[in-house]
Coordinates of C-alpha atoms in Angstrom, one line a residue:
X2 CA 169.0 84.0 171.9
X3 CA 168.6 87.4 170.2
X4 CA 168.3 85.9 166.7
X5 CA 166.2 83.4 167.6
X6 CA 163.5 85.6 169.1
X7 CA 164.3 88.5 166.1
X8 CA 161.7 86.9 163.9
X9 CA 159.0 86.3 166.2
X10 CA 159.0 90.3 166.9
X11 CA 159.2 91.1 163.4
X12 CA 156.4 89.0 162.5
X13 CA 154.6 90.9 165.3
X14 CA 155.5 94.4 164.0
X15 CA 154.4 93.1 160.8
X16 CA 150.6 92.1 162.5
X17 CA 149.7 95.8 163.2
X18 CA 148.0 97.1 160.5
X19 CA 148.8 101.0 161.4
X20 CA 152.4 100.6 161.0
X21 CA 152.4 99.6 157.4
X22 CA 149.7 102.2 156.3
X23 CA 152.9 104.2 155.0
X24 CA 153.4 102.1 152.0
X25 CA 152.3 104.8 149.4
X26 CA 153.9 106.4 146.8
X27 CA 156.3 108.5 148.7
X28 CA 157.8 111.5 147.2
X29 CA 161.7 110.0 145.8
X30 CA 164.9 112.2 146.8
X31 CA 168.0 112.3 145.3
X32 CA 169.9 109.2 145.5
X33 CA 166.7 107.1 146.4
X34 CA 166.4 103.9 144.6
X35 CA 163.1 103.4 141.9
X36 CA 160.9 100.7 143.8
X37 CA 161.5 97.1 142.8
X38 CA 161.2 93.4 143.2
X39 CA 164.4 92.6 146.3
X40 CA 162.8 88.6 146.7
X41 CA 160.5 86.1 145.1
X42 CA 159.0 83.4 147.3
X43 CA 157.0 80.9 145.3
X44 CA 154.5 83.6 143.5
X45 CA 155.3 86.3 146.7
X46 CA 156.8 89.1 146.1
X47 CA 158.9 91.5 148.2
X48 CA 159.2 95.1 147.4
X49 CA 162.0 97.5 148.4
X50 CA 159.7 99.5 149.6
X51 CA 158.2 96.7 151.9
X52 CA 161.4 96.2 153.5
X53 CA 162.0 99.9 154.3
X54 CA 159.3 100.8 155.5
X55 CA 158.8 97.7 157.9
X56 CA 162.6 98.9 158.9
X57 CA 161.5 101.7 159.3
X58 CA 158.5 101.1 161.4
X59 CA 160.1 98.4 163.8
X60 CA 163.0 101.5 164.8
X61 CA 159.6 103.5 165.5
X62 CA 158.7 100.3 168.1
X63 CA 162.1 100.8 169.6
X64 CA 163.6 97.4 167.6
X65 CA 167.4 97.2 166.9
X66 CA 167.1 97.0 162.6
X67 CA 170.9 97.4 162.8
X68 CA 171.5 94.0 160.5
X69 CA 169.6 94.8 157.3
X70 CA 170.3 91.4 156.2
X71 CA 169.1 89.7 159.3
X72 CA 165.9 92.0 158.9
X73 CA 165.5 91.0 155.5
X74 CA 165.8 87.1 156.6
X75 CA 163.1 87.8 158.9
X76 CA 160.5 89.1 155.9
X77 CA 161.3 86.8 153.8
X78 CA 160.6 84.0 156.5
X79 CA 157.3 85.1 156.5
X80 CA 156.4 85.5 152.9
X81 CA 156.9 81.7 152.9
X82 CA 154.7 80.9 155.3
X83 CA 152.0 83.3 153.5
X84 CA 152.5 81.3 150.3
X85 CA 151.9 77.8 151.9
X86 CA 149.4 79.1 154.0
X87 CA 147.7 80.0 151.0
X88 CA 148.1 76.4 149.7
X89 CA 147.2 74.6 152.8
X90 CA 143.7 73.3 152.4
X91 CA 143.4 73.3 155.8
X92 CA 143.3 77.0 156.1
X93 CA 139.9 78.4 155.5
X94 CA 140.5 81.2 151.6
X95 CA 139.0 84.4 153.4
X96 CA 139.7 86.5 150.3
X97 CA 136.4 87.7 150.0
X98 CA 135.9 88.2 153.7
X99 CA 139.0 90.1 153.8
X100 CA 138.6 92.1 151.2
X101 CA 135.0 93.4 152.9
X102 CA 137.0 94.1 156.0
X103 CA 139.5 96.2 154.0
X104 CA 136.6 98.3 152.5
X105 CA 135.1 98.5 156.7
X106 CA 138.2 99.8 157.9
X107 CA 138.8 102.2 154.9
X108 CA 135.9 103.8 155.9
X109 CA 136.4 103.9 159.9
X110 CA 139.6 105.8 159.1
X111 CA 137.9 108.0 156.7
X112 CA 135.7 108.6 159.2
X113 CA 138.7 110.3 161.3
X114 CA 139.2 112.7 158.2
X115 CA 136.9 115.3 157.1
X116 CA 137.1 114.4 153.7
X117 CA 138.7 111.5 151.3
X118 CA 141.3 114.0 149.9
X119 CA 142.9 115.0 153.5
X120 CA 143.3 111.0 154.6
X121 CA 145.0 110.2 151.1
X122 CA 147.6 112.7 151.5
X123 CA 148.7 111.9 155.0
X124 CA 148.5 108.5 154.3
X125 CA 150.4 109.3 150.9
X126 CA 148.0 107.7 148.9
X127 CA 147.5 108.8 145.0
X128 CA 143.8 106.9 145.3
X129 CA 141.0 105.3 147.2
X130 CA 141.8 102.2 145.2
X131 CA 146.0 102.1 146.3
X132 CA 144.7 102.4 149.7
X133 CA 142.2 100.0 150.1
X134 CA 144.0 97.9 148.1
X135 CA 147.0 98.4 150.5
X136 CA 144.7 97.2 153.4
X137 CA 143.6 94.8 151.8
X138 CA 147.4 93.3 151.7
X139 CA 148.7 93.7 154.7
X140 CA 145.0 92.0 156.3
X141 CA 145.5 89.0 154.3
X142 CA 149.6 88.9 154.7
X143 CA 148.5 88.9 158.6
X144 CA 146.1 86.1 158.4
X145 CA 147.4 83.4 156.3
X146 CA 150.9 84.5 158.0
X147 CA 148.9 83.8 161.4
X148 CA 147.7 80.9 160.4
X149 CA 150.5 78.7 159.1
X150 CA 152.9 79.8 162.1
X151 CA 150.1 78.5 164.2
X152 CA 149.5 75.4 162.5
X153 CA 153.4 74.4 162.3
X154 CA 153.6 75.5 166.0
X155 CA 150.5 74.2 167.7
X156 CA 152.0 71.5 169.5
X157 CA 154.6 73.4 171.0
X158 CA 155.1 73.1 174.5
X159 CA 157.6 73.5 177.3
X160 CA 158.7 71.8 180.8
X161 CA 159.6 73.1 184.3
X162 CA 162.8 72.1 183.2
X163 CA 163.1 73.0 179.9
X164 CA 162.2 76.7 181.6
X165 CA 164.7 76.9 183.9
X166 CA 167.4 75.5 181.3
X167 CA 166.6 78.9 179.2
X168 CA 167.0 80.9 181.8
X169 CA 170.5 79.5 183.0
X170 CA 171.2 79.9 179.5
X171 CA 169.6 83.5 178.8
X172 CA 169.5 85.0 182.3
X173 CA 172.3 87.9 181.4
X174 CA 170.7 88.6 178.2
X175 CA 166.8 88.9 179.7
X176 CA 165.3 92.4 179.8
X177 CA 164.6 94.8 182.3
X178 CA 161.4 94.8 183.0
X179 CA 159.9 98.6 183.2
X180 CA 157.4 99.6 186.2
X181 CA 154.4 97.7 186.6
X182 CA 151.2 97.3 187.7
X183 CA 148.9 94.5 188.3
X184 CA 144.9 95.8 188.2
X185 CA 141.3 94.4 188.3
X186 CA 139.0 96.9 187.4
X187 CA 134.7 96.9 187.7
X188 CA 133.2 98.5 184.5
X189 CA 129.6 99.7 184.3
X190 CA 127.9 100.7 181.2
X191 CA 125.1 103.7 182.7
X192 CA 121.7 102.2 181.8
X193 CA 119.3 104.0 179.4
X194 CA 115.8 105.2 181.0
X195 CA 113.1 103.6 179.2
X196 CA 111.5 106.8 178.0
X197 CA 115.3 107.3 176.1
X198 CA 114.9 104.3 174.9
X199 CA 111.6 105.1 173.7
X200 CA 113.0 108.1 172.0
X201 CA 116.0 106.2 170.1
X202 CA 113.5 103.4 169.2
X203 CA 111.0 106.1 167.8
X204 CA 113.7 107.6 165.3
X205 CA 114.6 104.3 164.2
X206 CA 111.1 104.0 163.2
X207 CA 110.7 107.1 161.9
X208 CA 113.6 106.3 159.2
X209 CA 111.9 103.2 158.6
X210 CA 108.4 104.7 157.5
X211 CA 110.5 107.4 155.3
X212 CA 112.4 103.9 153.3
X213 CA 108.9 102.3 153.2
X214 CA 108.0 105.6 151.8
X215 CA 110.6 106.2 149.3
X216 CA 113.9 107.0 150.8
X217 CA 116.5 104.3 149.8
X218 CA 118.1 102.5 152.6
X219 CA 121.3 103.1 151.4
X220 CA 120.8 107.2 151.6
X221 CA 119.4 106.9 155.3
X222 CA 122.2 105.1 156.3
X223 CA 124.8 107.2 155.0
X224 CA 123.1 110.1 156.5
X225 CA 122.1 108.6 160.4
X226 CA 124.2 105.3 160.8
X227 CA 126.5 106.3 163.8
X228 CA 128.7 103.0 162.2
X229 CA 131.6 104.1 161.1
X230 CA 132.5 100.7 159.9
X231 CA 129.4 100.8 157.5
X232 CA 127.9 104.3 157.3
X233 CA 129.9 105.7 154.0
X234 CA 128.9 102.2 152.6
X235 CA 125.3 102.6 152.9
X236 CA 125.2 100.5 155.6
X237 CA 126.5 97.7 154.1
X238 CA 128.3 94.6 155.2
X239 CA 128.8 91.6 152.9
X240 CA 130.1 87.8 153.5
X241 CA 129.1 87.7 157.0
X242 CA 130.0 84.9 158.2
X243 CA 127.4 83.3 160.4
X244 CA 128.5 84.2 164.4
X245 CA 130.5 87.2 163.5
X246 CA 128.2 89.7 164.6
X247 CA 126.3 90.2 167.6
X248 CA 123.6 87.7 168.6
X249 CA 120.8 90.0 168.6
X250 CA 121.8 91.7 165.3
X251 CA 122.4 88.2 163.6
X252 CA 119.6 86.2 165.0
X253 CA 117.2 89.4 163.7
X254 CA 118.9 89.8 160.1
X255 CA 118.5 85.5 159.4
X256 CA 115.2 85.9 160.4
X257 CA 114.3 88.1 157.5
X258 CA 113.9 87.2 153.8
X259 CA 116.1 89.0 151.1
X260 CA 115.1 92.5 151.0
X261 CA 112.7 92.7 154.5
X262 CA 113.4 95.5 157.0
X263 CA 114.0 94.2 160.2
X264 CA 112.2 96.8 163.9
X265 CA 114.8 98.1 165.5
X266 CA 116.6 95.8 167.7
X267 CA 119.1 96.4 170.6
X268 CA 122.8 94.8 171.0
X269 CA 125.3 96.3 173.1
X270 CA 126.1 98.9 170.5
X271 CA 122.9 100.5 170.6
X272 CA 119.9 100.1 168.5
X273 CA 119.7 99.3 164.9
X274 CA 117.7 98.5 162.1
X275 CA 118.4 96.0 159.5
X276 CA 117.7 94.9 156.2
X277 CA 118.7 91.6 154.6
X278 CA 120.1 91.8 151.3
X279 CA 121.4 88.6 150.2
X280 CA 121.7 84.8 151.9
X281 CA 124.0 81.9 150.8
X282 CA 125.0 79.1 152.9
X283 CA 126.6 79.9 155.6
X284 CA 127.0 83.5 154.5
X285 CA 125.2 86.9 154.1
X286 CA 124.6 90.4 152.6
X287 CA 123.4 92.9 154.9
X288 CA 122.6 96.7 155.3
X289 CA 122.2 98.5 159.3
X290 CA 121.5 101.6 160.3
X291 CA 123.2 101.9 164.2
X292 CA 121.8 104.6 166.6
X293 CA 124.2 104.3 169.4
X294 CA 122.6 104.2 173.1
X295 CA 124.7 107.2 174.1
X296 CA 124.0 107.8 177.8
X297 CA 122.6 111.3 179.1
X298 CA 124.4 113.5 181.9
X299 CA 121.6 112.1 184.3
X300 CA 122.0 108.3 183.7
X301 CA 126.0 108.5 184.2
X302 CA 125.4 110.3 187.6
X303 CA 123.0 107.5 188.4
X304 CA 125.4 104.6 187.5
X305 CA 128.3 106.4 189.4
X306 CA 126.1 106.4 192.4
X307 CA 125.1 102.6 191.8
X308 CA 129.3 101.8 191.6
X309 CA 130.0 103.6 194.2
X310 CA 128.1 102.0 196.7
X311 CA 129.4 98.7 195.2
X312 CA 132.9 100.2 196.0
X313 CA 131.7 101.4 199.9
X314 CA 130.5 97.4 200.0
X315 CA 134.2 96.4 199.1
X316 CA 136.1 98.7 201.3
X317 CA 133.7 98.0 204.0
X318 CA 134.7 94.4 203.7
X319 CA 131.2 92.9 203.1
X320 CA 131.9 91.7 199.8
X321 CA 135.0 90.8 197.7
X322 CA 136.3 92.5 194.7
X323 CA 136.0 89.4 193.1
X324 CA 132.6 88.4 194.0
X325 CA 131.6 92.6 192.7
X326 CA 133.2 91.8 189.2
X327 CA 131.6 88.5 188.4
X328 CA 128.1 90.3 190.0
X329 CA 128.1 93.7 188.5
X330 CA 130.9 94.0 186.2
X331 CA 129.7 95.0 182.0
X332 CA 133.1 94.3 181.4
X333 CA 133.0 90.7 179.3
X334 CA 136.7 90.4 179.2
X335 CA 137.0 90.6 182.9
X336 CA 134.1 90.0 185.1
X337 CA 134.6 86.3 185.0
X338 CA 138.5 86.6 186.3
X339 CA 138.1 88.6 189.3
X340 CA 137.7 91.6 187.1
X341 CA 141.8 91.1 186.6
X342 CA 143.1 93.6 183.7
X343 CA 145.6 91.3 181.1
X344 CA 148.8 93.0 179.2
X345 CA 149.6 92.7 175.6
X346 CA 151.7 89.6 176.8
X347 CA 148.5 87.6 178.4
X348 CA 149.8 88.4 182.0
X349 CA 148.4 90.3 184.6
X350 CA 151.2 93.0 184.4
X351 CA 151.4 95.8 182.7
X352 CA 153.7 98.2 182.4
X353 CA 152.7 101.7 183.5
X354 CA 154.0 103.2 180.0
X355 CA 151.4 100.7 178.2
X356 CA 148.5 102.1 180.5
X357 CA 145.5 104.2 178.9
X358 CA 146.0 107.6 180.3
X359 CA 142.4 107.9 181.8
X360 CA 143.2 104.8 184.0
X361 CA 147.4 105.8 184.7
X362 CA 146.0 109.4 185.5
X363 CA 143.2 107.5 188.0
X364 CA 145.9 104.9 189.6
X365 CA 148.3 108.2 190.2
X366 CA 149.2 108.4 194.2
X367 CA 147.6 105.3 194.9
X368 CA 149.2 102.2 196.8
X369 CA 149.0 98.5 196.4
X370 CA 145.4 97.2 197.8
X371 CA 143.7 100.9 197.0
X372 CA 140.3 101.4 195.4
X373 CA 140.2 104.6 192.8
X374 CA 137.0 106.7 193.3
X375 CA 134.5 106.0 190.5
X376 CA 135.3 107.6 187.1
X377 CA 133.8 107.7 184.0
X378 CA 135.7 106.3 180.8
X379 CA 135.4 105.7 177.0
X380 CA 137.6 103.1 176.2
X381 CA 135.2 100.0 176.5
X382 CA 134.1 100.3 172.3
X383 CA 134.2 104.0 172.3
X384 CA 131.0 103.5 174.9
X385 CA 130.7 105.5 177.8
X386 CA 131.3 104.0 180.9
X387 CA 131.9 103.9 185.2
X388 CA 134.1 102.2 186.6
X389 CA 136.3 101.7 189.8
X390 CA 140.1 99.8 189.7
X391 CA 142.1 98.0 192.3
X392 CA 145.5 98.2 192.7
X393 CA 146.6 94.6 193.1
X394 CA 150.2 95.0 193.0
X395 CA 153.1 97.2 192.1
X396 CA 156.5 95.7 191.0
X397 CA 159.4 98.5 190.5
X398 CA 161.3 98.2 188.2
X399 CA 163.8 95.3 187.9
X400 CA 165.7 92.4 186.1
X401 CA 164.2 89.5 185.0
X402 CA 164.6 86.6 187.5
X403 CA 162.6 82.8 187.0
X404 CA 161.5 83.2 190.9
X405 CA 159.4 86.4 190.3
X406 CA 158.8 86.3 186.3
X407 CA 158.3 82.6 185.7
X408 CA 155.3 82.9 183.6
X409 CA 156.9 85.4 181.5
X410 CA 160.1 83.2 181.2
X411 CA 157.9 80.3 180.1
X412 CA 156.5 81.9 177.4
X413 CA 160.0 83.1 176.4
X414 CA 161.2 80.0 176.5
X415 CA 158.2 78.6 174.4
X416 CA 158.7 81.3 171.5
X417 CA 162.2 80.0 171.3
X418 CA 160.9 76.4 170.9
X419 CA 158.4 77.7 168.2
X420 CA 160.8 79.6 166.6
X421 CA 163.1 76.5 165.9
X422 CA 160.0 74.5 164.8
X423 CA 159.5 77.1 162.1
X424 CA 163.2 77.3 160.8
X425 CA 163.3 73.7 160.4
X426 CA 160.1 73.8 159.1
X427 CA 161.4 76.0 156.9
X428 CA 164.5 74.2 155.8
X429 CA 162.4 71.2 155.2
X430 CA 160.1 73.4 152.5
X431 CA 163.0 75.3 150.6
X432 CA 164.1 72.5 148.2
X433 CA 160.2 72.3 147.1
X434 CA 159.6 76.3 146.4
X435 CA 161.1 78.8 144.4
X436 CA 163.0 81.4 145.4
X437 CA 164.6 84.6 144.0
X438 CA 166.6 87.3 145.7
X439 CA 168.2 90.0 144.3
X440 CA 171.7 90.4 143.6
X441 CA 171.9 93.7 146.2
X442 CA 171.8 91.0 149.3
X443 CA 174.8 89.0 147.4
X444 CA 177.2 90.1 150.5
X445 CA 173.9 88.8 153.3
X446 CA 175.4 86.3 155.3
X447 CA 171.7 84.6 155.8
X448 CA 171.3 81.9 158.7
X449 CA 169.6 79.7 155.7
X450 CA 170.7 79.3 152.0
X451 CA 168.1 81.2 150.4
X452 CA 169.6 81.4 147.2
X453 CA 168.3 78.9 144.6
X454 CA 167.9 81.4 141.9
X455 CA 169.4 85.1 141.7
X456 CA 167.9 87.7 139.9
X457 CA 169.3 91.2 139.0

């Protein structure tokens, strides 16, 4: 069971973009090996480097590398999919679009930093260009990797029985599940007066009159875009795709022609005002400049006052947490389940290690069925919120067992099925692509016969 759930959490470690930011030029010690090619797949190519430092970031997740060779299996299981995703017609080519969201994130970290030079070095970058160019690799290894292990698996599915089986079968090797929680939370984003509004909307305008004046876009937005995403950029995002961003902001930017400057309009990330630079097909160029609706001292106090009496409706039994979620609840994610809080996993549990601190540090001392007191938060897209949870459940620690964790054994059960669909997959495409691995995995016992070709 093990191996056959190894590569689904390696291709999970290798999904989080974070975790592979080391891959720089690290400083070489005595005894180190020069960088080079360990495997070929098709035209994919495997770096030493790649495979150390995933090792090295799965053991930083708490993952057993212990068998390099299995670990390398693993890697190079997903380098194939990546090249036939990237032959698949059926998967959409998002170069371009992936290349843009490179550049976005580049700057949201660089916005962390304050300055280019300090963000290189403790990334271990030599340049911009490595870095972004890194991104830029591990965004597209995650998508088309994505991709094809959806597409082979998409039809996957499992039975009551076929549930039960894995668990009579797997039952001594399951986890331990940690301490958990089960929470439905009601969030509240504090309302703007309209004379703040008024005040936002008139500096919007006011950086309007100085472009039409003289002032190129680009330099406003650099110097008053609260986007990180965009600001360094000049406020520019290119090959948006048509729904990727906000209603309001989309509907506003297709409405202009090439070049027009948009009023300001409001989304749920504040006001902004936007120019079109460029429309093609389904496709478009645009520049923002985002003033965030950041909440005063006196509008939180007058949303924790408007939750709170929500809550004293609750505990007073005239109406349901439920019913309060679906009514009142900013929260898109949740209002429409009760106002239920999902883990990583999908499920409604969540391990109290895996909780944000402002909401473990707000659940502290309570008891199953208790209401916290209102608090204020930031963790709904760095906005400033209100918001009250329930304590649904709370399951101590324990072994997994199919009469209390059944969901979670189903979808066990169904990564094992998915996994097999993938190695046959797999076995079914080697005879058709080329691969290379390097004499220093000769001794790799490998659970398929990798080696066509062997280069030194």
């Amino acid at each position: 069971m093990n191996k056959n759930v190894k590569f689904t959490l390696l291709f999970s470690l290798m999904l989080v973009f974070f975790g592979t930011l080391n891959k720089a030029q690290t400083h070489l010690k005595k005894g180190d090996m020069i960088d080079g090619i360990a495997v070929v797949v098709g035209d994919e190519i495997i770096l030493e480097s790649d495979i150390e430092e995933q090792a090295n970031f799965a053991k930083q997740q708490g993952a057993s590398v212990a068998n390099k060779c299995e670990f390398v299996e693993s890697i190079i299981n997903n380098k194939l999919l990546i090249y036939e995703a990237k032959r698949d017609t059926l998967i959409e080519n998002r170069s371009a679009a992936i290349k843009d969201q490179a550049n976005q994130k580049y700057a949201q970290i660089l916005g962390q930093f304050p300055d280019e030079k300090t963000m290189l070095s403790t990334y271990k970058f030599r340049t911009s260009y490595e870095m972004k160019n890194a991104i830029e690799k591990i965004d597209a290894d995650n998508y088309y990797g994505q991709m094809k292990f959806g597409r082979i698996t998409d039809k996957a599915d499992v039975t009551p029985n076929e549930v039960t089986d894995f668990f009579n079968t797997f039952q001594y090797q399951l986890p331990e599940v940690k301490d958990e929680v089960s929470l439905s939370q009601i969030v509240m984003y504090p309302k703007l007066t309209d004379a703040h509004k008024d005040e936002i909307i008139a500096r919007l305008n006011k950086i309007k009159q100085d472009i039409l004046a003289g002032e190129s876009f680009e330099s406003q937005a650099r110097i008053y875009s609260d986007d990180p995403g965009s600001a360094a950029k000049g406020g520019l995002y290119t090959n948006i795709a048509k729904g990727k961003m906000v209603k309001p902001f989309e509907a506003a930017a297709l409405n202009l022609q090439e070049g027009e400057m948009s009023d300001p309009v409001e989304s749920d990330f504040g006001y902004h005002l936007i120019q079109l630079v460029k429309k093609s097909g389904k496709q478009y160029d645009a520049r923002h400049i985002l003033l965030k609706a950041e909440p005063n001292a006196e509008e939180i106090q007058t949303a924790k006052k408007e939750l709170d009496s929500i809550r004293t409706l609750i505990i007073d039994g005239k109406m349901s947490f439920k019913d309060a979620a679906y009514r009142f609840s900013d929260d898109k994610q949740t209002k429409f389940n009760a106002g239920i809080i999902s883990g990583q996993d999908g499920s409604d549990k969540i391990e109290k290690l895996n909780l944000p601190p402002t909401i473990s540090y707000q659940i502290a001392g309570h008891n199953k069925g208790d209401i916290t007191d209102v608090f204020e938060d930031t963790a709904q897209q760095d906005r400033k919120t209100v918001a009250i949870i329930k304590i649904d459940d709370v399951i101590a620690a324990h072994k997994l067992d199919i009469t209390t964790d059944y969901n979670r054994i189903k979808q066990m059960a169904l990564n094992k099925k998915k996994n097999e669909m993938v190695e046959k997959w797999v076995k079914e495409k080697l005879p058709n692509v080329f691969i290379s691995i390097n004499d220093r995995y000769k001794d790799c016992t490998f659970k398929t016969d990798w080696r066509k070709t062997v280069t030194k």
